[in-house]
C-alpha cells in the first residue's frame, strides 16, 4: 500500500518510518481568532451536545430500548473530536502551543482527522503518525484535512501501536513540535469524565451503558464519572477477543476492527470493579456492519457495530425489559473498503457469513435501526 502512486514516499525519518507528502492545500490563515484562554466546553465548531437515536428491540417476549448517542454527528465525524479539541485547548491554555505552532501525535484514524481539521482552522501545522496497516481511506481523510502523515515502522519488540508513539516522540524531540500524546495524556480520559459522561447522563440514567474498549480513554473517563457520582448501573466495555488492552486475549488473532481493542495494555485502565468486560469476535462486528451497509441501516462505524452486537447479547440474557445506552462513536463512511478486504480471506468470510445468518433476524427486527 505504501509507496504507491497514491501514497508517494519521500525520505525516511529517524529510520523508523516514512513521511507521506501532504496534499497541496490552500490553507486559510487563522480562520478563527487565536483563543487566548480556550474553554474545554467551548469548541470553535459543533462538537458535543450530540443527539440520541432511540431503538426498540423485541427479544424473548420483552421489549428493550437501546439509546445510541450519535457522536458521529460531531463536526468532524466522531467522538474523537472531543479529545482533539480538549488536548489542543489544553496545549494552547498552558502556553506550550502558540499561534502558527506545530503539533504531532499518533493516531489510527478519527483523532487524526479531527486534530488535522482543527489545526487547519487555527493555522497550526499538524503531523500524524500512523501504522502501515491503517486503512487507506482513513489516511486519505487525514491528509485531506491538512496533516502530514508519517508511517511508523516498529523496531524489533515493538507493537505497531508502540511504534507509532515512539516515532511521534522522536519527531517532536527533533523538530520542537508539541507532542499531544493522546494515548498517555490524562486529558484524554478527563475529556470523557468532564464532558462526554456529564453530557450523556445529565438527562438519562440507563440500566446499562456500553462503550468500546478503544484506546482506554473513553472507558476510563466514563467509569470514573459513574463511580464518583455513585450511579448504580453497570458500565460494560465491549472488546475484541484478540485484544490485550484490558485483559489477556482469548486468542492471538489479528485485530480487524479499528477502535475496538489493542495489542498493548492501556495506560488508562479503569479501576477493577468499575466495569464489566464483554468480549466479541471481530467477525461479529464485521457481520453487523455488513448487514447495516447492505440494508441502508443506521450509519454506524465498525467499533460501534461491535458495541451494538455486545449490547444485543447482554439484552438476550436479561429477565426484564431494559433501557440501555451506547456511544455511536463514528459513522460508516470510511470502513467499506476495509470490510471488503477482510472478506477476501476465505476463512474470515465464512465466519462473517455465519454471524450474518445468526444475527440477521434480530437486527432486522430492531425498530429505528433502518433508515
mmCIF file of N, CA and C in Angstrom, residues 17-145:
data_model
loop_
_atom_site.group_PDB
_atom_site.id
_atom_site.type_symbol
_atom_site.label_atom_id
_atom_site.label_comp_id
_atom_site.label_asym_id
_atom_site.label_seq_id
_atom_site.Cartn_x
_atom_site.Cartn_y
_atom_site.Cartn_z
ATOM 1 N N UNK A 17 10.348 5.318 10.122
ATOM 2 C CA UNK A 17 9.156 5.457 9.300
ATOM 3 C C UNK A 17 9.405 6.315 8.094
ATOM 4 N N UNK A 18 8.356 6.513 7.342
ATOM 5 C CA UNK A 18 8.422 7.333 6.143
ATOM 6 C C UNK A 18 7.400 8.447 6.250
ATOM 7 N N UNK A 19 7.677 9.519 5.577
ATOM 8 C CA UNK A 19 6.777 10.665 5.549
ATOM 9 C C UNK A 19 6.045 10.659 4.224
ATOM 10 N N UNK A 20 4.739 10.685 4.284
ATOM 11 C CA UNK A 20 3.943 10.785 3.073
ATOM 12 C C UNK A 20 3.681 12.242 2.770
ATOM 13 N N UNK A 21 3.896 12.611 1.519
ATOM 14 C CA UNK A 21 3.746 14.009 1.145
ATOM 15 C C UNK A 21 2.327 14.486 1.415
ATOM 16 N N UNK A 22 2.219 15.685 1.946
ATOM 17 C CA UNK A 22 0.930 16.285 2.246
ATOM 18 C C UNK A 22 0.283 16.814 0.979
ATOM 19 N N UNK A 23 -1.038 16.696 0.932
ATOM 20 C CA UNK A 23 -1.750 17.293 -0.201
ATOM 21 C C UNK A 23 -1.435 18.777 -0.294
ATOM 22 N N UNK A 24 -1.411 19.293 -1.511
ATOM 23 C CA UNK A 24 -1.244 20.726 -1.704
ATOM 24 C C UNK A 24 -2.566 21.393 -1.354
ATOM 25 N N UNK A 25 -2.599 22.088 -0.225
ATOM 26 C CA UNK A 25 -3.839 22.690 0.262
ATOM 27 C C UNK A 25 -3.722 24.203 0.289
ATOM 28 N N UNK A 26 -4.809 24.859 -0.041
ATOM 29 C CA UNK A 26 -4.869 26.301 0.085
ATOM 30 C C UNK A 26 -5.321 26.605 1.510
ATOM 31 N N UNK A 27 -4.359 26.733 2.454
ATOM 32 C CA UNK A 27 -4.699 26.937 3.853
ATOM 33 C C UNK A 27 -5.176 28.369 4.072
ATOM 34 N N UNK A 28 -6.263 28.506 4.792
ATOM 35 C CA UNK A 28 -6.774 29.826 5.135
ATOM 36 C C UNK A 28 -6.191 30.232 6.478
ATOM 37 N N UNK A 29 -5.347 31.229 6.497
ATOM 38 C CA UNK A 29 -4.654 31.633 7.710
ATOM 39 C C UNK A 29 -5.632 32.151 8.745
ATOM 40 N N UNK A 30 -5.601 31.511 9.913
ATOM 41 C CA UNK A 30 -6.375 31.959 11.064
ATOM 42 C C UNK A 30 -7.838 32.240 10.720
ATOM 43 N N UNK A 31 -8.516 31.190 10.268
ATOM 44 C CA UNK A 31 -9.959 31.302 10.079
ATOM 45 C C UNK A 31 -10.602 31.726 11.397
ATOM 46 N N UNK A 32 -10.042 31.216 12.499
ATOM 47 C CA UNK A 32 -10.518 31.571 13.830
ATOM 48 C C UNK A 32 -9.515 32.497 14.499
ATOM 49 N N UNK A 33 -9.995 33.420 15.291
ATOM 50 C CA UNK A 33 -9.083 34.194 16.120
ATOM 51 C C UNK A 33 -8.378 33.249 17.084
ATOM 52 N N UNK A 34 -7.121 33.515 17.361
ATOM 53 C CA UNK A 34 -6.363 32.646 18.252
ATOM 54 C C UNK A 34 -6.951 32.721 19.659
ATOM 55 N N UNK A 35 -7.369 31.561 20.214
ATOM 56 C CA UNK A 35 -8.032 31.585 21.525
ATOM 57 C C UNK A 35 -7.028 31.729 22.661
ATOM 58 N N UNK A 36 -7.000 32.880 23.276
ATOM 59 C CA UNK A 36 -6.042 33.116 24.364
ATOM 60 C C UNK A 36 -6.339 32.246 25.577
ATOM 61 N N UNK A 37 -7.602 32.031 25.867
ATOM 62 C CA UNK A 37 -7.988 31.225 27.025
ATOM 63 C C UNK A 37 -9.109 30.272 26.622
ATOM 64 N N UNK A 38 -8.759 29.218 25.869
ATOM 65 C CA UNK A 38 -9.801 28.303 25.387
ATOM 66 C C UNK A 38 -10.474 27.578 26.539
ATOM 67 N N UNK A 39 -11.767 27.325 26.398
ATOM 68 C CA UNK A 39 -12.508 26.572 27.390
ATOM 69 C C UNK A 39 -12.860 25.213 26.810
ATOM 70 N N UNK A 40 -12.724 24.183 27.648
ATOM 71 C CA UNK A 40 -12.978 22.829 27.182
ATOM 72 C C UNK A 40 -14.338 22.707 26.517
ATOM 73 N N UNK A 41 -15.356 23.307 27.112
ATOM 74 C CA UNK A 41 -16.701 23.119 26.605
ATOM 75 C C UNK A 41 -17.121 24.199 25.615
ATOM 76 N N UNK A 42 -16.175 24.948 25.077
ATOM 77 C CA UNK A 42 -16.498 25.968 24.082
ATOM 78 C C UNK A 42 -15.630 25.767 22.844
ATOM 79 N N UNK A 43 -15.802 24.641 22.148
ATOM 80 C CA UNK A 43 -15.010 24.414 20.937
ATOM 81 C C UNK A 43 -15.426 25.372 19.831
ATOM 82 N N UNK A 44 -14.562 25.566 18.834
ATOM 83 C CA UNK A 44 -14.851 26.543 17.779
ATOM 84 C C UNK A 44 -15.837 26.050 16.742
ATOM 85 N N UNK A 45 -16.181 24.782 16.767
ATOM 86 C CA UNK A 45 -17.146 24.205 15.826
ATOM 87 C C UNK A 45 -18.104 23.335 16.622
ATOM 88 N N UNK A 46 -19.049 22.710 15.932
ATOM 89 C CA UNK A 46 -20.104 21.941 16.606
ATOM 90 C C UNK A 46 -19.559 20.601 17.096
ATOM 91 N N UNK A 47 -19.043 20.611 18.306
ATOM 92 C CA UNK A 47 -18.574 19.396 18.967
ATOM 93 C C UNK A 47 -19.316 19.291 20.294
ATOM 94 N N UNK A 48 -19.895 18.135 20.559
ATOM 95 C CA UNK A 48 -20.669 17.946 21.780
ATOM 96 C C UNK A 48 -22.140 18.225 21.565
ATOM 97 N N UNK A 49 -22.922 18.000 22.631
ATOM 98 C CA UNK A 49 -24.382 18.137 22.569
ATOM 99 C C UNK A 49 -24.959 17.305 21.430
ATOM 100 N N UNK A 50 -24.428 16.097 21.268
ATOM 101 C CA UNK A 50 -24.881 15.214 20.198
ATOM 102 C C UNK A 50 -26.238 14.603 20.561
ATOM 103 N N UNK A 51 -27.063 14.314 19.548
ATOM 104 C CA UNK A 51 -28.418 13.805 19.813
ATOM 105 C C UNK A 51 -28.418 12.310 20.127
ATOM 106 N N UNK A 52 -29.582 11.821 20.528
ATOM 107 C CA UNK A 52 -29.795 10.403 20.793
ATOM 108 C C UNK A 52 -30.640 9.791 19.677
ATOM 109 N N UNK A 53 -30.312 8.558 19.326
ATOM 110 C CA UNK A 53 -31.161 7.746 18.439
ATOM 111 C C UNK A 53 -31.792 6.647 19.302
ATOM 112 N N UNK A 54 -33.111 6.496 19.240
ATOM 113 C CA UNK A 54 -33.839 5.537 20.058
ATOM 114 C C UNK A 54 -34.191 4.305 19.227
ATOM 115 N N UNK A 55 -33.744 3.149 19.664
ATOM 116 C CA UNK A 55 -34.059 1.883 19.012
ATOM 117 C C UNK A 55 -34.919 1.046 19.951
ATOM 118 N N UNK A 56 -35.829 0.255 19.375
ATOM 119 C CA UNK A 56 -36.644 -0.656 20.175
ATOM 120 C C UNK A 56 -36.374 -2.084 19.714
ATOM 121 N N UNK A 57 -36.131 -2.945 20.700
ATOM 122 C CA UNK A 57 -35.698 -4.307 20.431
ATOM 123 C C UNK A 57 -36.658 -5.280 21.103
ATOM 124 N N UNK A 58 -37.324 -6.105 20.318
ATOM 125 C CA UNK A 58 -38.171 -7.164 20.864
ATOM 126 C C UNK A 58 -37.350 -8.444 20.950
ATOM 127 N N UNK A 59 -37.276 -8.997 22.153
ATOM 128 C CA UNK A 59 -36.400 -10.134 22.372
ATOM 129 C C UNK A 59 -36.902 -10.942 23.565
ATOM 130 N N UNK A 60 -37.100 -12.223 23.380
ATOM 131 C CA UNK A 60 -37.523 -13.079 24.476
ATOM 132 C C UNK A 60 -38.848 -12.682 25.079
ATOM 133 N N UNK A 61 -39.741 -12.162 24.251
ATOM 134 C CA UNK A 61 -41.041 -11.749 24.748
ATOM 135 C C UNK A 61 -41.050 -10.416 25.473
ATOM 136 N N UNK A 62 -39.923 -9.702 25.441
ATOM 137 C CA UNK A 62 -39.819 -8.398 26.104
ATOM 138 C C UNK A 62 -39.395 -7.348 25.094
ATOM 139 N N UNK A 63 -39.742 -6.111 25.381
ATOM 140 C CA UNK A 63 -39.304 -5.003 24.530
ATOM 141 C C UNK A 63 -38.279 -4.168 25.289
ATOM 142 N N UNK A 64 -37.082 -4.093 24.725
ATOM 143 C CA UNK A 64 -35.993 -3.301 25.299
ATOM 144 C C UNK A 64 -35.807 -2.032 24.468
ATOM 145 N N UNK A 65 -35.099 -1.084 25.056
ATOM 146 C CA UNK A 65 -34.739 0.140 24.345
ATOM 147 C C UNK A 65 -33.228 0.304 24.359
ATOM 148 N N UNK A 66 -32.674 0.627 23.201
ATOM 149 C CA UNK A 66 -31.257 0.991 23.087
ATOM 150 C C UNK A 66 -31.197 2.437 22.634
ATOM 151 N N UNK A 67 -30.552 3.279 23.423
ATOM 152 C CA UNK A 67 -30.348 4.670 23.018
ATOM 153 C C UNK A 67 -28.895 4.832 22.570
ATOM 154 N N UNK A 68 -28.719 5.286 21.346
ATOM 155 C CA UNK A 68 -27.378 5.490 20.783
ATOM 156 C C UNK A 68 -27.078 6.978 20.782
ATOM 157 N N UNK A 69 -26.024 7.373 21.465
ATOM 158 C CA UNK A 69 -25.593 8.773 21.420
ATOM 159 C C UNK A 69 -24.791 8.956 20.148
ATOM 160 N N UNK A 70 -25.289 9.819 19.272
ATOM 161 C CA UNK A 70 -24.772 9.912 17.905
ATOM 162 C C UNK A 70 -23.538 10.817 17.832
ATOM 163 N N UNK A 71 -22.429 10.268 18.299
ATOM 164 C CA UNK A 71 -21.173 11.027 18.289
ATOM 165 C C UNK A 71 -20.650 11.268 16.877
ATOM 166 N N UNK A 72 -21.131 10.497 15.919
ATOM 167 C CA UNK A 72 -20.732 10.725 14.525
ATOM 168 C C UNK A 72 -21.307 12.023 13.977
ATOM 169 N N UNK A 73 -22.164 12.684 14.748
ATOM 170 C CA UNK A 73 -22.689 13.989 14.320
ATOM 171 C C UNK A 73 -21.819 15.158 14.793
ATOM 172 N N UNK A 74 -20.726 14.879 15.470
ATOM 173 C CA UNK A 74 -19.761 15.935 15.762
ATOM 174 C C UNK A 74 -19.183 16.481 14.461
ATOM 175 N N UNK A 75 -18.583 17.641 14.535
ATOM 176 C CA UNK A 75 -18.186 18.382 13.326
ATOM 177 C C UNK A 75 -17.343 17.568 12.356
ATOM 178 N N UNK A 76 -16.407 16.766 12.873
ATOM 179 C CA UNK A 76 -15.509 16.015 12.008
ATOM 180 C C UNK A 76 -15.798 14.524 12.037
ATOM 181 N N UNK A 77 -16.951 14.160 12.606
ATOM 182 C CA UNK A 77 -17.474 12.820 12.395
ATOM 183 C C UNK A 77 -17.264 11.780 13.463
ATOM 184 N N UNK A 78 -16.741 12.151 14.646
ATOM 185 C CA UNK A 78 -16.524 11.104 15.644
ATOM 186 C C UNK A 78 -16.400 11.669 17.053
ATOM 187 N N UNK A 79 -16.420 10.767 18.029
ATOM 188 C CA UNK A 79 -16.229 11.142 19.425
ATOM 189 C C UNK A 79 -14.831 11.700 19.665
ATOM 190 N N UNK A 80 -13.882 11.349 18.791
ATOM 191 C CA UNK A 80 -12.509 11.833 18.943
ATOM 192 C C UNK A 80 -12.390 13.338 18.710
ATOM 193 N N UNK A 81 -13.427 13.953 18.128
ATOM 194 C CA UNK A 81 -13.432 15.412 18.007
ATOM 195 C C UNK A 81 -13.294 16.048 19.388
ATOM 196 N N UNK A 82 -13.960 15.444 20.374
ATOM 197 C CA UNK A 82 -13.900 15.977 21.738
ATOM 198 C C UNK A 82 -12.464 15.947 22.262
ATOM 199 N N UNK A 83 -11.797 14.817 22.092
ATOM 200 C CA UNK A 83 -10.443 14.663 22.619
ATOM 201 C C UNK A 83 -9.473 15.585 21.886
ATOM 202 N N UNK A 84 -9.597 15.665 20.561
ATOM 203 C CA UNK A 84 -8.692 16.520 19.788
ATOM 204 C C UNK A 84 -8.811 17.973 20.240
ATOM 205 N N UNK A 85 -10.056 18.469 20.395
ATOM 206 C CA UNK A 85 -10.213 19.846 20.843
ATOM 207 C C UNK A 85 -9.697 20.027 22.263
ATOM 208 N N UNK A 86 -10.010 19.088 23.159
ATOM 209 C CA UNK A 86 -9.600 19.236 24.551
ATOM 210 C C UNK A 86 -8.079 19.275 24.695
ATOM 211 N N UNK A 87 -7.369 18.407 23.969
ATOM 212 C CA UNK A 87 -5.906 18.394 24.081
ATOM 213 C C UNK A 87 -5.285 19.625 23.433
ATOM 214 N N UNK A 88 -5.860 20.073 22.312
ATOM 215 C CA UNK A 88 -5.384 21.326 21.717
ATOM 216 C C UNK A 88 -5.634 22.499 22.659
ATOM 217 N N UNK A 89 -6.831 22.560 23.239
ATOM 218 C CA UNK A 89 -7.163 23.655 24.146
ATOM 219 C C UNK A 89 -6.235 23.665 25.356
ATOM 220 N N UNK A 90 -5.919 22.478 25.853
ATOM 221 C CA UNK A 90 -5.008 22.377 26.988
ATOM 222 C C UNK A 90 -3.615 22.897 26.616
ATOM 223 N N UNK A 91 -3.143 22.531 25.408
ATOM 224 C CA UNK A 91 -1.817 22.985 24.971
ATOM 225 C C UNK A 91 -1.796 24.493 24.760
ATOM 226 N N UNK A 92 -2.874 25.040 24.204
ATOM 227 C CA UNK A 92 -2.943 26.488 23.999
ATOM 228 C C UNK A 92 -3.012 27.205 25.345
ATOM 229 N N UNK A 93 -3.854 26.715 26.230
ATOM 230 C CA UNK A 93 -4.023 27.355 27.527
ATOM 231 C C UNK A 93 -2.772 27.322 28.383
ATOM 232 N N UNK A 94 -1.968 26.243 28.256
ATOM 233 C CA UNK A 94 -0.741 26.118 29.046
ATOM 234 C C UNK A 94 0.405 26.927 28.454
ATOM 235 N N UNK A 95 0.241 27.378 27.214
ATOM 236 C CA UNK A 95 1.304 28.124 26.549
ATOM 237 C C UNK A 95 2.282 27.260 25.776
ATOM 238 N N UNK A 96 2.103 25.940 25.803
ATOM 239 C CA UNK A 96 3.023 25.070 25.069
ATOM 240 C C UNK A 96 2.788 25.117 23.564
ATOM 241 N N UNK A 97 1.619 25.625 23.146
ATOM 242 C CA UNK A 97 1.327 25.797 21.733
ATOM 243 C C UNK A 97 0.894 27.232 21.488
ATOM 244 N N UNK A 98 1.617 27.896 20.593
ATOM 245 C CA UNK A 98 1.295 29.276 20.276
ATOM 246 C C UNK A 98 0.800 29.419 18.849
ATOM 247 N N UNK A 99 0.467 30.649 18.447
ATOM 248 C CA UNK A 99 -0.011 30.890 17.079
ATOM 249 C C UNK A 99 0.974 30.373 16.047
ATOM 250 N N UNK A 100 0.451 29.780 14.971
ATOM 251 C CA UNK A 100 1.251 29.219 13.873
ATOM 252 C C UNK A 100 2.168 28.107 14.381
ATOM 253 N N UNK A 101 1.758 27.416 15.428
ATOM 254 C CA UNK A 101 2.584 26.383 16.033
ATOM 255 C C UNK A 101 2.538 25.065 15.275
ATOM 256 N N UNK A 102 3.066 24.040 15.931
ATOM 257 C CA UNK A 102 3.261 22.736 15.297
ATOM 258 C C UNK A 102 2.973 21.666 16.337
ATOM 259 N N UNK A 103 2.038 20.773 16.038
ATOM 260 C CA UNK A 103 1.734 19.665 16.939
ATOM 261 C C UNK A 103 1.911 18.344 16.202
ATOM 262 N N UNK A 104 2.159 17.309 16.981
ATOM 263 C CA UNK A 104 2.277 15.966 16.418
ATOM 264 C C UNK A 104 1.624 14.990 17.371
ATOM 265 N N UNK A 105 1.073 13.917 16.818
ATOM 266 C CA UNK A 105 0.540 12.843 17.644
ATOM 267 C C UNK A 105 0.405 11.583 16.801
ATOM 268 N N UNK A 106 0.221 10.471 17.496
ATOM 269 C CA UNK A 106 -0.048 9.189 16.856
ATOM 270 C C UNK A 106 -1.550 8.981 16.795
ATOM 271 N N UNK A 107 -2.017 8.330 15.739
ATOM 272 C CA UNK A 107 -3.452 8.078 15.598
ATOM 273 C C UNK A 107 -3.666 6.921 14.640
ATOM 274 N N UNK A 108 -4.766 6.203 14.874
ATOM 275 C CA UNK A 108 -5.169 5.165 13.930
ATOM 276 C C UNK A 108 -6.350 5.605 13.087
ATOM 277 N N UNK A 109 -6.794 6.880 13.265
ATOM 278 C CA UNK A 109 -7.885 7.314 12.420
ATOM 279 C C UNK A 109 -8.614 8.557 12.831
ATOM 280 N N UNK A 110 -9.700 8.410 13.596
ATOM 281 C CA UNK A 110 -10.625 9.518 13.837
ATOM 282 C C UNK A 110 -9.981 10.706 14.540
ATOM 283 N N UNK A 111 -9.148 10.437 15.522
ATOM 284 C CA UNK A 111 -8.480 11.522 16.232
ATOM 285 C C UNK A 111 -7.590 12.312 15.272
ATOM 286 N N UNK A 112 -6.896 11.626 14.381
ATOM 287 C CA UNK A 112 -6.044 12.309 13.413
ATOM 288 C C UNK A 112 -6.833 13.206 12.488
ATOM 289 N N UNK A 113 -8.010 12.736 12.066
ATOM 290 C CA UNK A 113 -8.879 13.554 11.207
ATOM 291 C C UNK A 113 -9.299 14.817 11.945
ATOM 292 N N UNK A 114 -9.731 14.653 13.192
ATOM 293 C CA UNK A 114 -10.206 15.805 13.964
ATOM 294 C C UNK A 114 -9.077 16.779 14.264
ATOM 295 N N UNK A 115 -7.924 16.256 14.678
ATOM 296 C CA UNK A 115 -6.802 17.134 15.021
ATOM 297 C C UNK A 115 -6.325 17.912 13.799
ATOM 298 N N UNK A 116 -6.212 17.234 12.658
ATOM 299 C CA UNK A 116 -5.787 17.915 11.434
ATOM 300 C C UNK A 116 -6.793 18.994 11.031
ATOM 301 N N UNK A 117 -8.084 18.697 11.175
ATOM 302 C CA UNK A 117 -9.114 19.662 10.800
ATOM 303 C C UNK A 117 -9.080 20.892 11.695
ATOM 304 N N UNK A 118 -8.921 20.683 12.999
ATOM 305 C CA UNK A 118 -8.832 21.813 13.932
ATOM 306 C C UNK A 118 -7.547 22.605 13.701
ATOM 307 N N UNK A 119 -6.459 21.901 13.444
ATOM 308 C CA UNK A 119 -5.201 22.589 13.168
ATOM 309 C C UNK A 119 -5.293 23.474 11.940
ATOM 310 N N UNK A 120 -5.971 22.981 10.941
ATOM 311 C CA UNK A 120 -6.133 23.763 9.712
ATOM 312 C C UNK A 120 -6.925 25.045 9.999
ATOM 313 N N UNK A 121 -7.928 24.944 10.855
ATOM 314 C CA UNK A 121 -8.730 26.116 11.189
ATOM 315 C C UNK A 121 -7.933 27.148 11.974
ATOM 316 N N UNK A 122 -6.970 26.677 12.781
ATOM 317 C CA UNK A 122 -6.185 27.574 13.636
ATOM 318 C C UNK A 122 -4.822 27.911 13.043
ATOM 319 N N UNK A 123 -4.554 27.429 11.824
ATOM 320 C CA UNK A 123 -3.264 27.628 11.183
ATOM 321 C C UNK A 123 -2.133 27.028 12.011
ATOM 322 N N UNK A 124 -2.393 25.846 12.555
ATOM 323 C CA UNK A 124 -1.392 25.076 13.287
ATOM 324 C C UNK A 124 -0.963 23.899 12.417
ATOM 325 N N UNK A 125 0.338 23.712 12.259
ATOM 326 C CA UNK A 125 0.844 22.578 11.499
ATOM 327 C C UNK A 125 0.596 21.304 12.293
ATOM 328 N N UNK A 126 0.040 20.290 11.636
ATOM 329 C CA UNK A 126 -0.276 19.021 12.299
ATOM 330 C C UNK A 126 0.422 17.883 11.568
ATOM 331 N N UNK A 127 1.176 17.084 12.320
ATOM 332 C CA UNK A 127 1.766 15.853 11.811
ATOM 333 C C UNK A 127 1.107 14.685 12.544
ATOM 334 N N UNK A 128 0.744 13.647 11.807
ATOM 335 C CA UNK A 128 0.114 12.466 12.379
ATOM 336 C C UNK A 128 0.938 11.237 12.016
ATOM 337 N N UNK A 129 1.202 10.402 13.010
ATOM 338 C CA UNK A 129 1.930 9.154 12.798
ATOM 339 C C UNK A 129 0.929 8.007 12.795
ATOM 340 N N UNK A 130 0.924 7.243 11.711
ATOM 341 C CA UNK A 130 0.042 6.091 11.571
ATOM 342 C C UNK A 130 0.891 4.833 11.416
ATOM 343 N N UNK A 131 0.242 3.683 11.429
ATOM 344 C CA UNK A 131 0.905 2.418 11.145
ATOM 345 C C UNK A 131 0.669 2.026 9.690
ATOM 346 N N UNK A 132 1.495 1.127 9.193
ATOM 347 C CA UNK A 132 1.361 0.712 7.798
ATOM 348 C C UNK A 132 0.015 0.067 7.521
ATOM 349 N N UNK A 133 -0.624 -0.515 8.543
ATOM 350 C CA UNK A 133 -1.899 -1.174 8.350
ATOM 351 C C UNK A 133 -3.099 -0.262 8.446
ATOM 352 N N UNK A 134 -2.899 1.027 8.656
ATOM 353 C CA UNK A 134 -4.036 1.952 8.724
ATOM 354 C C UNK A 134 -4.758 1.964 7.382
ATOM 355 N N UNK A 135 -6.098 1.799 7.380
ATOM 356 C CA UNK A 135 -6.815 1.756 6.104
ATOM 357 C C UNK A 135 -6.526 2.971 5.228
ATOM 358 N N UNK A 136 -6.365 2.731 3.941
ATOM 359 C CA UNK A 136 -6.024 3.803 3.007
ATOM 360 C C UNK A 136 -7.058 4.915 3.025
ATOM 361 N N UNK A 137 -8.341 4.548 3.166
ATOM 362 C CA UNK A 137 -9.389 5.578 3.178
ATOM 363 C C UNK A 137 -9.219 6.517 4.362
ATOM 364 N N UNK A 138 -8.786 5.977 5.486
ATOM 365 C CA UNK A 138 -8.560 6.806 6.671
ATOM 366 C C UNK A 138 -7.384 7.738 6.460
ATOM 367 N N UNK A 139 -6.301 7.211 5.895
ATOM 368 C CA UNK A 139 -5.131 8.042 5.617
ATOM 369 C C UNK A 139 -5.494 9.166 4.650
ATOM 370 N N UNK A 140 -6.306 8.851 3.649
ATOM 371 C CA UNK A 140 -6.761 9.878 2.702
ATOM 372 C C UNK A 140 -7.457 11.022 3.437
ATOM 373 N N UNK A 141 -8.317 10.671 4.385
ATOM 374 C CA UNK A 141 -9.086 11.690 5.104
ATOM 375 C C UNK A 141 -8.189 12.554 5.983
ATOM 376 N N UNK A 142 -7.214 11.945 6.634
ATOM 377 C CA UNK A 142 -6.299 12.718 7.486
ATOM 378 C C UNK A 142 -5.471 13.677 6.630
ATOM 379 N N UNK A 143 -4.988 13.183 5.514
ATOM 380 C CA UNK A 143 -4.193 14.025 4.614
ATOM 381 C C UNK A 143 -5.036 15.149 4.032
ATOM 382 N N UNK A 144 -6.271 14.826 3.637
ATOM 383 C CA UNK A 144 -7.151 15.840 3.054
ATOM 384 C C UNK A 144 -7.477 16.936 4.057
ATOM 385 N N UNK A 145 -7.455 16.582 5.355
ATOM 386 C CA UNK A 145 -7.707 17.583 6.394
ATOM 387 C C UNK A 145 -6.509 18.493 6.618
#
